[in-house]
Amino acid sequence: MTVSAEAYLAVVTETIGRVAADQRENVGRAADLIATSLRADGVVHAFGTGHSEALAMEIAGRAGGLVPTNRIALRDLVLHGGEPADVLGPKLEREPAVAHRLYELAPVRPQDVFVLASNSGVNGAMVEFAAVVKERGHALVAITSAQHSARMTSRHPSGRKLADFADVVLDNGAPYGDATLPLPGGGGVGAVSSITAALLAQQIVAEVVARLLAAGERPPVYLSANITGGDEHNAELEARYAGRIRRGA
């Protein structure tokens, strides 16, 4: 396989089509869980570390997305928990203990639902966070790479992985190592997990909105803040979830 923009486009196009077809049923199941939570006045909490944080940003606080959403990030330890900034090292995502503090800092209610993303599904913080979410009785949707996770040993003391805790698992279709175009000397370029995770996130949102519309309900959906009337529309909806959804850094 050659390394080029055209080759990458071909791989991405094939992967998107495959993921969309293979995960159709699970997207619907995830949408059912989220719609049920929203009808109970719940909020969707999204969490990802590393590049998987892009999934949380796709779910929470963007135009065309659901308003009752909250993004959880490792930097919450600093922004909301008072930890020093130097706690945020590249290996923090491997530390199981931080999961408990992140959950405590999040404005969580019993009816809330969680969407967690990790390409490998094996790092300690993410696996422990999934365990905490299920111990507290929440519904959990996981987005991960089935191929990559299967070839990894868990970094969590239990030996379990993110997918082991989820009510619904969505496979992002990324290969082991994420990069799709192999290089002659080893390794590769052209990661795909962020693209397919975004696809799955937007499909889930679309299916949640479809369910609310079918029931005659008004979906709480953001307008772009950069169009006329967007700020006013969004502020009205956000006020319903005051103290429960965080926006910003």
Tab-separated table of C-alpha atoms in Angstrom, residues 130-231:
chain	number	residue	atom	x	y	z
A	130	ALA	CA	-15.868	2.385	33.981
A	131	ALA	CA	-15.915	0.209	37.094
A	132	VAL	CA	-16.975	3.156	39.246
A	133	VAL	CA	-19.725	4.121	36.786
A	134	LYS	CA	-21.224	0.642	36.916
A	135	GLU	CA	-20.834	0.358	40.695
A	136	ARG	CA	-22.916	3.533	40.973
A	137	GLY	CA	-25.632	2.065	38.757
A	138	HIS	CA	-25.272	4.159	35.601
A	139	ALA	CA	-25.745	2.995	32.031
A	140	LEU	CA	-22.441	2.901	30.155
A	141	VAL	CA	-21.613	3.127	26.448
A	142	ALA	CA	-18.015	2.341	25.455
A	143	ILE	CA	-16.295	3.282	22.189
A	144	THR	CA	-13.083	1.365	21.582
A	145	SER	CA	-11.096	-0.567	18.992
A	146	ALA	CA	-11.949	-4.242	19.282
A	147	GLN	CA	-8.847	-5.239	17.322
A	148	HIS	CA	-6.424	-3.121	19.305
A	149	SER	CA	-7.931	-3.971	22.680
A	150	ALA	CA	-7.865	-7.700	21.953
A	151	ARG	CA	-4.110	-7.592	21.397
A	152	MET	CA	-3.365	-5.651	24.584
A	153	THR	CA	-2.879	-6.733	28.177
A	154	SER	CA	-4.910	-4.642	30.592
A	155	ARG	CA	-2.991	-2.056	32.618
A	156	HIS	CA	-5.648	-2.267	35.327
A	157	PRO	CA	-4.964	-4.462	38.393
A	158	SER	CA	-8.152	-6.442	37.734
A	159	GLY	CA	-6.987	-7.476	34.281
A	160	ARG	CA	-10.263	-6.181	32.856
A	161	LYS	CA	-10.769	-3.737	29.998
A	162	LEU	CA	-13.207	-0.929	29.235
A	163	ALA	CA	-15.451	-3.125	27.106
A	164	ASP	CA	-15.899	-5.581	29.988
A	165	PHE	CA	-17.974	-3.036	31.911
A	166	ALA	CA	-20.108	-1.515	29.158
A	167	ASP	CA	-23.808	-2.043	28.535
A	168	VAL	CA	-23.143	-1.255	24.876
A	169	VAL	CA	-19.766	-1.526	23.120
A	170	LEU	CA	-19.138	0.298	19.848
A	171	ASP	CA	-16.132	-0.811	17.798
A	172	ASN	CA	-14.474	2.157	16.079
A	173	GLY	CA	-12.883	-0.150	13.503
A	174	ALA	CA	-9.343	1.115	14.041
A	175	PRO	CA	-6.508	-1.372	13.489
A	176	TYR	CA	-3.941	-2.314	16.104
A	177	GLY	CA	-1.768	0.778	16.554
A	178	ASP	CA	-4.446	3.022	14.979
A	179	ALA	CA	-2.311	4.028	11.962
A	180	THR	CA	-3.616	2.628	8.692
A	181	LEU	CA	-0.807	3.074	6.128
A	182	PRO	CA	2.231	0.882	6.891
A	183	LEU	CA	5.756	2.223	6.436
A	184	PRO	CA	8.588	0.124	4.947
A	185	GLY	CA	10.681	0.252	8.112
A	186	GLY	CA	7.794	-0.501	10.449
A	187	GLY	CA	5.073	1.576	12.023
A	188	GLY	CA	2.610	3.558	10.013
A	189	VAL	CA	0.794	6.825	9.410
A	190	GLY	CA	-2.816	7.846	9.028
A	191	ALA	CA	-4.628	7.217	12.325
A	192	VAL	CA	-8.355	6.641	11.972
A	193	SER	CA	-9.869	6.218	15.451
A	194	SER	CA	-10.753	9.889	15.967
A	195	ILE	CA	-12.639	9.987	12.664
A	196	THR	CA	-14.673	6.843	13.285
A	197	ALA	CA	-15.344	7.769	16.918
A	198	ALA	CA	-16.723	11.117	15.737
A	199	LEU	CA	-18.904	9.278	13.228
A	200	LEU	CA	-20.299	7.025	15.952
A	201	ALA	CA	-20.864	9.956	18.309
A	202	GLN	CA	-22.820	11.905	15.701
A	203	GLN	CA	-24.821	8.832	14.702
A	204	ILE	CA	-25.776	8.245	18.328
A	205	VAL	CA	-26.892	11.863	18.724
A	206	ALA	CA	-28.939	11.651	15.515
A	207	GLU	CA	-30.659	8.486	16.747
A	208	VAL	CA	-31.382	10.013	20.168
A	209	VAL	CA	-32.966	13.042	18.489
A	210	ALA	CA	-34.958	10.748	16.174
A	211	ARG	CA	-36.385	8.946	19.202
A	212	LEU	CA	-37.365	12.186	20.908
A	213	LEU	CA	-38.986	13.529	17.755
A	214	ALA	CA	-40.916	10.299	17.246
A	215	ALA	CA	-42.320	10.711	20.753
A	216	GLY	CA	-43.419	14.272	20.004
A	217	GLU	CA	-40.759	15.793	22.244
A	218	ARG	CA	-38.589	18.834	21.532
A	219	PRO	CA	-34.943	17.740	21.425
A	220	PRO	CA	-32.640	19.961	23.525
A	221	VAL	CA	-30.110	20.691	20.782
A	222	TYR	CA	-27.472	23.417	20.528
A	223	LEU	CA	-27.378	26.056	17.849
A	224	SER	CA	-23.992	27.375	16.800
A	225	ALA	CA	-22.932	30.221	19.061
A	226	ASN	CA	-21.707	31.933	15.915
A	227	ILE	CA	-25.115	32.459	14.311
A	228	THR	CA	-27.709	35.097	15.145
A	229	GLY	CA	-29.765	34.050	18.142
A	230	GLY	CA	-27.498	31.136	19.001
A	231	ASP	CA	-26.371	32.451	22.368
